PDB file of C-alpha atoms in Angstrom:
ATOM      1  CA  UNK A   1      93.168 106.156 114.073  1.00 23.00           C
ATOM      2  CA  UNK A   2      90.694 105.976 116.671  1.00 25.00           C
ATOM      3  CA  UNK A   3      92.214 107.192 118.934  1.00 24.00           C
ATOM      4  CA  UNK A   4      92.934 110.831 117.755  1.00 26.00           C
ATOM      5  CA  UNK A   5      88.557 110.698 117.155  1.00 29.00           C
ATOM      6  CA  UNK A   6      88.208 110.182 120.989  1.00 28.00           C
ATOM      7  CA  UNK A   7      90.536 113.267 121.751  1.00 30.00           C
ATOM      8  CA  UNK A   8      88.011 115.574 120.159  1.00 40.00           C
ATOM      9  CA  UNK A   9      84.983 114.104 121.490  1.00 44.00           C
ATOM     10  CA  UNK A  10      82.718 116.958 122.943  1.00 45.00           C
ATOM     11  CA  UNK A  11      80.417 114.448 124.516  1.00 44.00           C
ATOM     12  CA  UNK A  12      82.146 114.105 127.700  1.00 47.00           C
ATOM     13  CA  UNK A  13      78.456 113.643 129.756  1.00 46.00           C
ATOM     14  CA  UNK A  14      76.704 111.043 127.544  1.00 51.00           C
ATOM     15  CA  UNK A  15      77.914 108.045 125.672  1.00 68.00           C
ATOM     16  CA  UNK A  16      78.754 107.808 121.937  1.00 83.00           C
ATOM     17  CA  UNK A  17      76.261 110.126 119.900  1.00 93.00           C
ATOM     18  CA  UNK A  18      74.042 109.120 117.051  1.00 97.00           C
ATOM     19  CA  UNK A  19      74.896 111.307 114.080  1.00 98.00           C
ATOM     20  CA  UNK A  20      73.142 111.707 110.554  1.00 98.00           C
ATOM     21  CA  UNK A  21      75.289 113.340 107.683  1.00 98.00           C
ATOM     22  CA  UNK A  22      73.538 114.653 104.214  1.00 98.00           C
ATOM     23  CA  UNK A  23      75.333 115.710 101.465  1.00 98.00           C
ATOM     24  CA  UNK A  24      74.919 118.129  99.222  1.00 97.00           C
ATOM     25  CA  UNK A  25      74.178 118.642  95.345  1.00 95.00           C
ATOM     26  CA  UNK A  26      71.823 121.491  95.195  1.00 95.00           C
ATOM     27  CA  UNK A  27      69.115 119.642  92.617  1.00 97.00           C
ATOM     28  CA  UNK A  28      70.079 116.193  93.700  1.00 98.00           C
ATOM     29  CA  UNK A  29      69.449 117.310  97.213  1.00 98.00           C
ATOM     30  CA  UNK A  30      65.640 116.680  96.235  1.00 98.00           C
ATOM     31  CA  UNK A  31      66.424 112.361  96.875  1.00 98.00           C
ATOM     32  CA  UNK A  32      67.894 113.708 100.580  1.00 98.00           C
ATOM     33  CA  UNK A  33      64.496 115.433 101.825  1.00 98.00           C
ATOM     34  CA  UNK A  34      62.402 112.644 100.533  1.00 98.00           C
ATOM     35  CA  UNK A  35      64.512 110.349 102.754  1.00 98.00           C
ATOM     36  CA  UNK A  36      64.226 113.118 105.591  1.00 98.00           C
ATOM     37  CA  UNK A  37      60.303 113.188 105.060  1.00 98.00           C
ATOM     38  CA  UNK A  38      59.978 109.420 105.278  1.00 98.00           C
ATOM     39  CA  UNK A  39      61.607 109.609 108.268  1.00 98.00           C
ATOM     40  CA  UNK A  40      59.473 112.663 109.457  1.00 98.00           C
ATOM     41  CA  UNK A  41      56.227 110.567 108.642  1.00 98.00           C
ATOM     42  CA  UNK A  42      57.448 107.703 111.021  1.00 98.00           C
ATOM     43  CA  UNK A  43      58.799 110.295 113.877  1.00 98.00           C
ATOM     44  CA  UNK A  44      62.388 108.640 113.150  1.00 98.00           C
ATOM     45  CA  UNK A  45      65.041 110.691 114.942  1.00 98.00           C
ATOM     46  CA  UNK A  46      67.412 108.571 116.943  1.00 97.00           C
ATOM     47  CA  UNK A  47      70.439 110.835 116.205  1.00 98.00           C
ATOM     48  CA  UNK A  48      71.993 113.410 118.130  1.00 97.00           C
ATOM     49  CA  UNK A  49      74.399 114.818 116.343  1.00 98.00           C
ATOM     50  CA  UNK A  50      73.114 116.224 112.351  1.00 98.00           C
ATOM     51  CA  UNK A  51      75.676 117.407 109.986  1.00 98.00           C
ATOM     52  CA  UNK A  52      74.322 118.572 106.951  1.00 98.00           C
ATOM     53  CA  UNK A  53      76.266 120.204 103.924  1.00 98.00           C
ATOM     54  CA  UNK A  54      75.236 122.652 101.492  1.00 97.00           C
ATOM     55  CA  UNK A  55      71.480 121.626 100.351  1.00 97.00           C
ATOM     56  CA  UNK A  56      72.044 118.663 102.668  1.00 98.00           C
ATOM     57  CA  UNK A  57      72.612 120.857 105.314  1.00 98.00           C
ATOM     58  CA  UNK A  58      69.170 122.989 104.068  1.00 98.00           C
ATOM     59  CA  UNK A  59      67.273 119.769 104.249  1.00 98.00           C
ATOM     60  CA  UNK A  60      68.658 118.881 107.440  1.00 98.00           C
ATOM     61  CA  UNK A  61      67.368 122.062 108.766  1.00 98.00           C
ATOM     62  CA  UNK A  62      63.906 121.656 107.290  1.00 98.00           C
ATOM     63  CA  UNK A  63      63.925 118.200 109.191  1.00 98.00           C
ATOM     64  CA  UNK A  64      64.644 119.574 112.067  1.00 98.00           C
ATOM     65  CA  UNK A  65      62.181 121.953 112.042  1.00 98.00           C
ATOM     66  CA  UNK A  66      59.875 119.025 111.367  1.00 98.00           C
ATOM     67  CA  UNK A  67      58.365 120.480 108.132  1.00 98.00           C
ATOM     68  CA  UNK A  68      57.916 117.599 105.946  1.00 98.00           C
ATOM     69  CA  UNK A  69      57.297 118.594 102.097  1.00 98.00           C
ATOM     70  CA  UNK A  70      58.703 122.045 102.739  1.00 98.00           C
ATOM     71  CA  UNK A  71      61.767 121.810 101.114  1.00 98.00           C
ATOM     72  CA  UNK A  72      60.064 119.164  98.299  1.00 98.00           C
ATOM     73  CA  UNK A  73      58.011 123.062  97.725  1.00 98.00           C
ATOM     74  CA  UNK A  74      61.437 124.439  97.211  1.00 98.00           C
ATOM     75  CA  UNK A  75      62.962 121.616  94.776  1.00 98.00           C
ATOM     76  CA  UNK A  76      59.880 121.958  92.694  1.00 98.00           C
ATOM     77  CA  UNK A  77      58.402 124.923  92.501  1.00 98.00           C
ATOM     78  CA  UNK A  78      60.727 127.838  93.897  1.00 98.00           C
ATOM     79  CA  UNK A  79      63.473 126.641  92.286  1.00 97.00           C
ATOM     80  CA  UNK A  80      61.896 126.098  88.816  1.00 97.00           C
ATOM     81  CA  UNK A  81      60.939 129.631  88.439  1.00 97.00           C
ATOM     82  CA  UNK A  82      63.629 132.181  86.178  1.00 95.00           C
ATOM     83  CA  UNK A  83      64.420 133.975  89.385  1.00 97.00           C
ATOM     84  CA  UNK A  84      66.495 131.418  90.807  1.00 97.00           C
ATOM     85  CA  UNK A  85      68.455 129.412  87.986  1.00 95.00           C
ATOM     86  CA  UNK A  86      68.391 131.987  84.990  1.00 95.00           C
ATOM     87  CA  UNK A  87      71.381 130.833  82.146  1.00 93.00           C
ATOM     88  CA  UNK A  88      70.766 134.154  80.354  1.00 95.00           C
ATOM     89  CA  UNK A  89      71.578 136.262  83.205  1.00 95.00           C
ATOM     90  CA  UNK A  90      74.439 134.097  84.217  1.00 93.00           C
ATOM     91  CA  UNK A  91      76.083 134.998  80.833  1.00 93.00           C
ATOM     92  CA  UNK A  92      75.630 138.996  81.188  1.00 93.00           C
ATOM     93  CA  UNK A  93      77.543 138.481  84.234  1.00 92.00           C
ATOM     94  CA  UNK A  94      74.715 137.807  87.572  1.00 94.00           C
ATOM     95  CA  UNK A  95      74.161 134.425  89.152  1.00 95.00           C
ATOM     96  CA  UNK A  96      73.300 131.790  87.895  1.00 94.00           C
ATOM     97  CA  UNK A  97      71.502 130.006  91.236  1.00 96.00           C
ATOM     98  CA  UNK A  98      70.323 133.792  92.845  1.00 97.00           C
ATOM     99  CA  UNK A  99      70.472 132.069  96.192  1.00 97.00           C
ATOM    100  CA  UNK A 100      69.732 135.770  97.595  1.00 97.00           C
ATOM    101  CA  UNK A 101      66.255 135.846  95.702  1.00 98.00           C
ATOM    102  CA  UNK A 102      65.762 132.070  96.693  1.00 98.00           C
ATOM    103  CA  UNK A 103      66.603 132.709 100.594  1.00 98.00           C
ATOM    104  CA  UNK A 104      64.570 135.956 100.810  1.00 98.00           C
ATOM    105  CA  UNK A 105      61.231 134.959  99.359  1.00 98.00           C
ATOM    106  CA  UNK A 106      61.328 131.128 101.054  1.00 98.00           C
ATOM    107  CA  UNK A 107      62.098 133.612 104.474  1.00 98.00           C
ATOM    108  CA  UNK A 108      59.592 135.493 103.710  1.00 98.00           C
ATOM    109  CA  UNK A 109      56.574 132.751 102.510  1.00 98.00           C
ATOM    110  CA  UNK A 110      58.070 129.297 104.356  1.00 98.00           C
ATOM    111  CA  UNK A 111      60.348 130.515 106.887  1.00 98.00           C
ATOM    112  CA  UNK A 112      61.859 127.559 108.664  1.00 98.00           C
ATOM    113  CA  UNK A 113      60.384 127.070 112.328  1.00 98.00           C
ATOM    114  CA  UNK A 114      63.358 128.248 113.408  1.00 97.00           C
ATOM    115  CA  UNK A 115      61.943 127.635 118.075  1.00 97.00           C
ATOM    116  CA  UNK A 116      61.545 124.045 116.767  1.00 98.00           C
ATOM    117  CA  UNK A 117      64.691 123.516 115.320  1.00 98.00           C
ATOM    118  CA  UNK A 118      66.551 124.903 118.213  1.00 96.00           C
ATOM    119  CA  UNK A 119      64.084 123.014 120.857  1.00 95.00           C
ATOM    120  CA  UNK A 120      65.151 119.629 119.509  1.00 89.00           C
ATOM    121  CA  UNK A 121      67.842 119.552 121.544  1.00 92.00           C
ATOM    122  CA  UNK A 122      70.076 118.008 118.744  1.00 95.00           C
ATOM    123  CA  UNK A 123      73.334 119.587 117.797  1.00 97.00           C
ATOM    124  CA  UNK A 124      73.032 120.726 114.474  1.00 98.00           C
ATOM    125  CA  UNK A 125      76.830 121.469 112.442  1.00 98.00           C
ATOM    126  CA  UNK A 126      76.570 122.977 109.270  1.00 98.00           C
ATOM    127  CA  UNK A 127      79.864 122.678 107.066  1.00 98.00           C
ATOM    128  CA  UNK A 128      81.329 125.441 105.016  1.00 98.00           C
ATOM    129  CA  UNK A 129      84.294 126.531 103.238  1.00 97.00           C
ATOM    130  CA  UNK A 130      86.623 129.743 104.159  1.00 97.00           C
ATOM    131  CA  UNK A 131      87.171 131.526 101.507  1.00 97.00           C
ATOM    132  CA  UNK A 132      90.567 133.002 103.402  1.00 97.00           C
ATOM    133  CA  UNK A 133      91.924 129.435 104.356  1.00 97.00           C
ATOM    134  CA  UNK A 134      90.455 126.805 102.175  1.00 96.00           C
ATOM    135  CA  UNK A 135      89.784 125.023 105.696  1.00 97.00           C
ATOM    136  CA  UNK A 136      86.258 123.802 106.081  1.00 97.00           C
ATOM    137  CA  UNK A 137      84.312 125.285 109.537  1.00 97.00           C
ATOM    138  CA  UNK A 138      81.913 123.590 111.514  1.00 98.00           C
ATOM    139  CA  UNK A 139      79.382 125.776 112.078  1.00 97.00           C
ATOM    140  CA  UNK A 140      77.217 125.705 115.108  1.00 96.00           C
ATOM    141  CA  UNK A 141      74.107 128.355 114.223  1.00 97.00           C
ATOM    142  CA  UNK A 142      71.680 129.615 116.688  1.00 95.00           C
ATOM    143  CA  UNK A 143      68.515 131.434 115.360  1.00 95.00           C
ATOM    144  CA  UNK A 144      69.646 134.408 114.766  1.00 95.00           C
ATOM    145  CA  UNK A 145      72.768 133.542 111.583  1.00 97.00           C
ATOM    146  CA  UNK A 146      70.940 129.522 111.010  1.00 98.00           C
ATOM    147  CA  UNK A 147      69.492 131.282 107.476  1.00 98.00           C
ATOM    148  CA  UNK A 148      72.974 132.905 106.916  1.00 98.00           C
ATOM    149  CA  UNK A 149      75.002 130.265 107.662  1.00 98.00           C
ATOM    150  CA  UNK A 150      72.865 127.930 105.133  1.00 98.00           C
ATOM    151  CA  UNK A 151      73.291 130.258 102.596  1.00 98.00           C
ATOM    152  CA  UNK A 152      76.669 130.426 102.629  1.00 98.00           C
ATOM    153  CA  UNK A 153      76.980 126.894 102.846  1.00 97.00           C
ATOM    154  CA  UNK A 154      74.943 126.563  99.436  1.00 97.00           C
ATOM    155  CA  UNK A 155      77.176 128.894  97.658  1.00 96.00           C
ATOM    156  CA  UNK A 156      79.163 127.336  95.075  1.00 94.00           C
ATOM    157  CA  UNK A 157      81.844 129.969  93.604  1.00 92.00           C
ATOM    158  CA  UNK A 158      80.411 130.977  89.621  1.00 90.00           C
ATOM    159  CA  UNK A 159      77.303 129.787  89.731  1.00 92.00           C
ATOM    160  CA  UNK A 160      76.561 132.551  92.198  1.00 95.00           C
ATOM    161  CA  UNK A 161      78.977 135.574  92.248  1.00 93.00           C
ATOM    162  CA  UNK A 162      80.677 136.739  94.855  1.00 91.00           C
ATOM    163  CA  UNK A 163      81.312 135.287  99.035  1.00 95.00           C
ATOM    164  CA  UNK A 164      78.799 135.826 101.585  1.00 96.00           C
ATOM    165  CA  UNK A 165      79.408 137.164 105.032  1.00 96.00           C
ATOM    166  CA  UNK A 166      79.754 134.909 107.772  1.00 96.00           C
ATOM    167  CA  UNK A 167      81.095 136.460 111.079  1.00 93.00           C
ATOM    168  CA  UNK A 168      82.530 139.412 108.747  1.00 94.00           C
ATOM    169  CA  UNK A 169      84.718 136.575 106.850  1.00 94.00           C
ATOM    170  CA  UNK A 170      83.557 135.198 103.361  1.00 97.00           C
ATOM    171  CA  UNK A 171      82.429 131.720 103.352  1.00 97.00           C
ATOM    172  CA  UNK A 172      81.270 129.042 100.650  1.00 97.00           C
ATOM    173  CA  UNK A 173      80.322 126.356  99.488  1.00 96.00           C
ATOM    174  CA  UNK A 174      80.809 123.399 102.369  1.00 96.00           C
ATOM    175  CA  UNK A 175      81.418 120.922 100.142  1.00 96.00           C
ATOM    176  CA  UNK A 176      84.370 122.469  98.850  1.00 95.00           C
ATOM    177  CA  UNK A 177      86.413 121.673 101.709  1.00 96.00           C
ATOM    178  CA  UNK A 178      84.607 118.620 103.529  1.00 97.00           C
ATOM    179  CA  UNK A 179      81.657 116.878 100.772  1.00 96.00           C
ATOM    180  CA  UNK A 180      81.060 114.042 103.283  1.00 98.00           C
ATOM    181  CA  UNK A 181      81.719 114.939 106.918  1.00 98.00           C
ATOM    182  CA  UNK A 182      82.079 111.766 108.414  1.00 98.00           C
ATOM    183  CA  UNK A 183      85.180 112.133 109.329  1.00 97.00           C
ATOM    184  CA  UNK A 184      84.471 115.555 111.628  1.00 97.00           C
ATOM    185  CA  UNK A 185      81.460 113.428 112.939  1.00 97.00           C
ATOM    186  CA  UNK A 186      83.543 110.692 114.193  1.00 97.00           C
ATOM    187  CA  UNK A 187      86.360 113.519 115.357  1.00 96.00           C
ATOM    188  CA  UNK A 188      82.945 114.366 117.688  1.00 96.00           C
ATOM    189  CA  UNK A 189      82.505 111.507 118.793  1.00 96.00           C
ATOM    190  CA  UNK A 190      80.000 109.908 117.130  1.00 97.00           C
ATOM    191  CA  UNK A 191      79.901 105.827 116.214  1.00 96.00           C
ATOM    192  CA  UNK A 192      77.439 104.949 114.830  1.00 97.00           C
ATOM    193  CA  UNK A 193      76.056 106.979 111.700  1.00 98.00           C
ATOM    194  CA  UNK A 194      74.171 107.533 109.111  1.00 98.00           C
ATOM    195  CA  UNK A 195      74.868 109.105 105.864  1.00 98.00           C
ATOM    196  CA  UNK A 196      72.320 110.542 103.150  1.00 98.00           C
ATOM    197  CA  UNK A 197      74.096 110.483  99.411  1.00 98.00           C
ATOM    198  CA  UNK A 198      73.423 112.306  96.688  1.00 97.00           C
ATOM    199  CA  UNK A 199      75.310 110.059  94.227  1.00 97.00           C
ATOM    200  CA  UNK A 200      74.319 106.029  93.438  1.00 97.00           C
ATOM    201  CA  UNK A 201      76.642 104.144  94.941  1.00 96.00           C
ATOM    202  CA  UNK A 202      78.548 103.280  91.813  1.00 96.00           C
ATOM    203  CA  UNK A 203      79.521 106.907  91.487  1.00 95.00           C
ATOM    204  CA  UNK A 204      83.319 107.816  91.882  1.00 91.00           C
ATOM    205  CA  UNK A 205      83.940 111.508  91.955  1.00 89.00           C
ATOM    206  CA  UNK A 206      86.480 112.464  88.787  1.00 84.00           C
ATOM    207  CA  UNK A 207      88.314 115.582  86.734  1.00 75.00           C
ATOM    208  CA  UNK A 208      85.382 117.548  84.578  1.00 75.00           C
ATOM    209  CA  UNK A 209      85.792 120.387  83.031  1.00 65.00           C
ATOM    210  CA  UNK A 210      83.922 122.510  85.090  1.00 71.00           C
ATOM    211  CA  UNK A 211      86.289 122.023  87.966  1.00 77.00           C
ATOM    212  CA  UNK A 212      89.048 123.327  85.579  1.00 78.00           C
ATOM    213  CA  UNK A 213      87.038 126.709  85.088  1.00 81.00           C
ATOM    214  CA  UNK A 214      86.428 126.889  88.829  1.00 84.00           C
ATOM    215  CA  UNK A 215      90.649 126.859  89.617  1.00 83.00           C
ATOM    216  CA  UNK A 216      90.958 129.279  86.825  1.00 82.00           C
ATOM    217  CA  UNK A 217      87.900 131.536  87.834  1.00 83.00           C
ATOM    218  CA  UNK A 218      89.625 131.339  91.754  1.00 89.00           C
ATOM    219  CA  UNK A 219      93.181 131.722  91.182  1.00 89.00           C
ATOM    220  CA  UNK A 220      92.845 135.508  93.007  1.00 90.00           C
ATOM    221  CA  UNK A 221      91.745 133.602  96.088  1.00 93.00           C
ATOM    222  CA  UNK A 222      94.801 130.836  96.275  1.00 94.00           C
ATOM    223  CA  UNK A 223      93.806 129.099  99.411  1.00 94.00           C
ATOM    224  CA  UNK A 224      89.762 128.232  98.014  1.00 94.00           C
ATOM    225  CA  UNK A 225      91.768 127.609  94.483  1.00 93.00           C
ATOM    226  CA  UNK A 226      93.915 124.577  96.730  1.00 93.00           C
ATOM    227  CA  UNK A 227      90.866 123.296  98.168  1.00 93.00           C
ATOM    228  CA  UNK A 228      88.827 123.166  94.865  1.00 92.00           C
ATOM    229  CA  UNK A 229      92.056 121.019  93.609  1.00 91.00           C
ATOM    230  CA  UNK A 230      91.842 118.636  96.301  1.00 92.00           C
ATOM    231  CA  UNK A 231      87.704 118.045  95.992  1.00 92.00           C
ATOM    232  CA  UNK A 232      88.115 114.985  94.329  1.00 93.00           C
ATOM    233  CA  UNK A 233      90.453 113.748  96.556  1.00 94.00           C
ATOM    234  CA  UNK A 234      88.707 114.392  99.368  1.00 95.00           C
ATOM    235  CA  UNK A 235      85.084 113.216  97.668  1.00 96.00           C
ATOM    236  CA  UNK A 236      86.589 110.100  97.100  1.00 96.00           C
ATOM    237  CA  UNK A 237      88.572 109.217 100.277  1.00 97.00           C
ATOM    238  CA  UNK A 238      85.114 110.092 102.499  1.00 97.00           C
ATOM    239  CA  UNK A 239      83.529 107.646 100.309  1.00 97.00           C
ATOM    240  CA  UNK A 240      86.356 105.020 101.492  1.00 97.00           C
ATOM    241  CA  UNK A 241      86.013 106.016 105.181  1.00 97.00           C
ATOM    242  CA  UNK A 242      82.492 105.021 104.472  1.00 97.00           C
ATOM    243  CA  UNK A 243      82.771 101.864 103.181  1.00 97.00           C
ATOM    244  CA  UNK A 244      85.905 101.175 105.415  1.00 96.00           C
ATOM    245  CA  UNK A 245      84.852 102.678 108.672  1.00 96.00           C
ATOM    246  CA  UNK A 246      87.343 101.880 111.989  1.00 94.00           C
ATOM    247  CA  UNK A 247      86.295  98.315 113.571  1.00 92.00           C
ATOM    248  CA  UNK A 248      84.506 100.550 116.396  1.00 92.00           C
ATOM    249  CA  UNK A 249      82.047 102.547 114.167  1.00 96.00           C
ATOM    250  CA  UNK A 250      78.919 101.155 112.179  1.00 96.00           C
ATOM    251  CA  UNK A 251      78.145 103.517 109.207  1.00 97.00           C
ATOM    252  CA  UNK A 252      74.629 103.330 107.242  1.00 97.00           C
ATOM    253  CA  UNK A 253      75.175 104.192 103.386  1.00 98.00           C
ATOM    254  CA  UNK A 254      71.699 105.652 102.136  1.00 98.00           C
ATOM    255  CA  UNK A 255      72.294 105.759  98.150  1.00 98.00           C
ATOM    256  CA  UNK A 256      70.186 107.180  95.700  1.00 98.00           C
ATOM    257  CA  UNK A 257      69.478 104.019  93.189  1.00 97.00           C
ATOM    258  CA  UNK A 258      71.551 103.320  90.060  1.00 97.00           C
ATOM    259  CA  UNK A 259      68.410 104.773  87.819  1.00 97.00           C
ATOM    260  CA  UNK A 260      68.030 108.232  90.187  1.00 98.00           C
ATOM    261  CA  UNK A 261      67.773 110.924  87.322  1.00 97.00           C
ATOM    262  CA  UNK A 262      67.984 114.465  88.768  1.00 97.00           C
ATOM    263  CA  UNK A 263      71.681 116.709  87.967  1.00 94.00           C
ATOM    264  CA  UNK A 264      73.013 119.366  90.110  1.00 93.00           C
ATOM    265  CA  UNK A 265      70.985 122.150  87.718  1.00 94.00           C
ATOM    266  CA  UNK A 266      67.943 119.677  86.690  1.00 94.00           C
ATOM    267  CA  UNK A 267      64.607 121.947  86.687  1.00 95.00           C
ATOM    268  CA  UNK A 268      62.362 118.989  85.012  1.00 97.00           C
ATOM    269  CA  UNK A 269      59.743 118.858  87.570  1.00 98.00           C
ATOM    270  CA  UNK A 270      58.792 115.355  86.432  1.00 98.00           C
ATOM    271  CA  UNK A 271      62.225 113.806  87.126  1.00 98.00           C
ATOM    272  CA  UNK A 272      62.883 115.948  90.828  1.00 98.00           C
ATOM    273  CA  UNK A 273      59.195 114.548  91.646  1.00 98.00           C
ATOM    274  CA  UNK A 274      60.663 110.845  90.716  1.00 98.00           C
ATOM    275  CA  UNK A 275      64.320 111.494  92.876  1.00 98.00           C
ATOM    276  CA  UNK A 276      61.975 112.858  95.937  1.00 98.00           C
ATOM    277  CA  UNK A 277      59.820 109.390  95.774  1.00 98.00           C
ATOM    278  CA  UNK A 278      62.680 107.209  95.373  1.00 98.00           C
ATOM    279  CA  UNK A 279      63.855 108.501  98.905  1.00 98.00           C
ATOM    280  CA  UNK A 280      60.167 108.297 100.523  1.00 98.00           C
ATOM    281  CA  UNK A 281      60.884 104.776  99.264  1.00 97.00           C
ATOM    282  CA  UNK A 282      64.613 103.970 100.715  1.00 97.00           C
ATOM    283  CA  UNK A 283      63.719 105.529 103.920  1.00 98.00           C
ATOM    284  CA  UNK A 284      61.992 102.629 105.156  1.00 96.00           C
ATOM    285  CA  UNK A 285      64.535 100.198 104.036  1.00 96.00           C
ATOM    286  CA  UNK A 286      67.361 102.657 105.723  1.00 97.00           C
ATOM    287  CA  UNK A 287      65.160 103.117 109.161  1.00 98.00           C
ATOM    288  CA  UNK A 288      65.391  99.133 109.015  1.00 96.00           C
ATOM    289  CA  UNK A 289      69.006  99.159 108.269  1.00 95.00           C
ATOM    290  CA  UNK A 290      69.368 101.700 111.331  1.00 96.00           C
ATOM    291  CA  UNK A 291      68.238  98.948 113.606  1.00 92.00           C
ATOM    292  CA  UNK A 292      69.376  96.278 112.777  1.00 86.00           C
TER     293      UNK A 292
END
C-alpha cells in the first residue's frame, strides 16, 4: 500500500511534507476555525501541504490568509442572517444556503487576503466533486478562481440549486466524492498529518433520509447520483485509514468533543459560539499532540 503513495509523490526536491486536512460540515465547520485560530494565535504552521474540503477548505483558506476570527464573523453573524439559510425560500423553489449572496457580500466586506495566502508558500488543494464524473478533483487555485473554487467546493446539491462553473465544467460539493482526503494527501506524499473533524470521534457516518432524497433529486446526473451512494462508504473507510494509518505515517485525529452541539444548518448563535471555543480549547492539546 505504500508503495503506490510514493509513486505519486510530487515532492521530488524536499523530504516527506507536513500536511493538515479539515473537513467539512458547513455549520459544524465553526469547531474547525476555532482550532485554526488557536493555532493562528500561537503562529503554529509546520505543514506544507493544506487540504481543506468544503467549509474546511473555506477555513483553511482564512488560515492561510492569517485572518484569525474572520471566518468565526461568518459562522455567526453572516450566516445567521435570512439571506443565506432562508427555509421559506427553499420551499418556493431557491436555495436554501444562497452561497452566491454569502460569497459576494463576504468578497465584498472581508475579502480573504488573497497576496498572503499565495505568499505562504504552502500548497493549498481544495477538493471537489465533478458533477460529469462523480470523481473528486484536487484543485490547485491561484488568486484569480481561489473564491470560485471554494464556492463550488461548498455546494451541496438541494440545499443550493444548480452546479457552479469551474473551468467551464460543473463542480460540487468536495465531500461528495472524497469527505476526508487523507488518502490523496498521503498519494502526495505526505507522512505525517493532521486532520481537523467535524464529527466526535464516536460518530460513524450511516443511511438518513436525506441522502435518499439527494439520489432521487440526482438521478438526471448518474455519475454524482453513484458518488452520493458511495458517501458513506467512503466517510467511513477515511475514518479507518485514520485510525489505521500504514506503519510509515503518523496521523493526528483533532475531534470535536462528545458534547460539541452545532448541526450542519444550526443558526443558534449561542451554541456556534460554544463549538468555536471548544476548538480554541483542543488546539493547544492538538499543537502538543503535533510534537510529540
Amino acid at each position: 500500500m505504500t508503495t503506490q503513495y510514493i509513486a505519486e509523490n510530487i515532492w521530488e526536491d524536499r523530504s516527506s511534507p507536513q500536511a493538515l486536512i479539515v473537513e467539512g460540515g458547513a455549520m459544524r465547520g465553526v469547531f474547525s476555525t476555532g482550532v485554526l485560530d488557536g493555532f493562528l494565535e500561537a503562529r503554529f504552521n509546520p505543514f506544507d501541504l493544506c487540504v481543506g474540503v468544503s467549509a474546511g477548505a473555506a477555513n483553511m483558506a482564512a488560515f492561510l490568509a492569517e485572518m484569525p476570527q474572520r471566518n468565526l464573523k461568518i459562522y455567526t453573524d453572516y450566516s445567521l442572517r435570512p439571506q443565506f439559510i432562508n427555509f421559506w425560500r427553499f420551499l418556493r423553489g431557491g436555495h436554501l444556503m444562497d452561497l452566491d449572496w454569502l460569497w459576494d457580500i463576504t468578497i465584498e466586506e472581508i475579502r480573504l487576503d488573497l497576496k498572503t495566502i499565495f505568499a505562504s508558500g504552502k500548497c493549498f488543494v481544495v477538493c471537489l466533486t465533478d458533477v460529469a464524473t462523480g470523481q473528486a478533483l484536487y484543485k490547485h487555485p491561484h488568486s484569480g478562481d481561489l473564491e470560485d473554487i471554494l464556492k463550488a467546493s461548498s455546494a451541496l446539491p438541494i440545499l443550493y440549486r444548480g452546479f457552479p462553473l469551474i473551468d467551464g465544467h460543473p463542480a460540487v460539493d468536495g465531500g461528495i466524492a472524497d469527505p476526508i482526503p487523507v488518502r490523496q494527501a498521503l498519494k502526495m506524499g505526505a507522512r505525517k498529518i493532521m486532520v481537523i473533524r467535524s464529527r466526535p470521534k464516536s460518530y460513524e457516518k450511516k443511511e438518513k433520509f436525506s441522502q435518499a432524497i439527494m439520489l432521487n433529486k440526482m438521478k438526471p446526473f448518474p455519475a454524482l447520483s453513484q458518488a452520493i451512494s458511495y458517501r458513506i462508504k467512503r466517510y467511513n473507510e477515511a475514518v479507518s485509514l485514520i485510525r489505521n494509518p500504514p506503519s510509515c505515517v503518523s496521523i493526528t485525529e483533532i475531534c470535536p468533543p462528545e458534547n460539541f452541539k452545532p448541526g450542519r444548518l444550526g443558526k443558534n448563535k449561542k451554541v456556534l459560539m460554544e463549538g468555536y471555543e471548544q476548538g480554541r480549547n483542543i488546539s493547544r492539546e492538538a499543537m502538543e499532540a503535533w510534537a510529540r
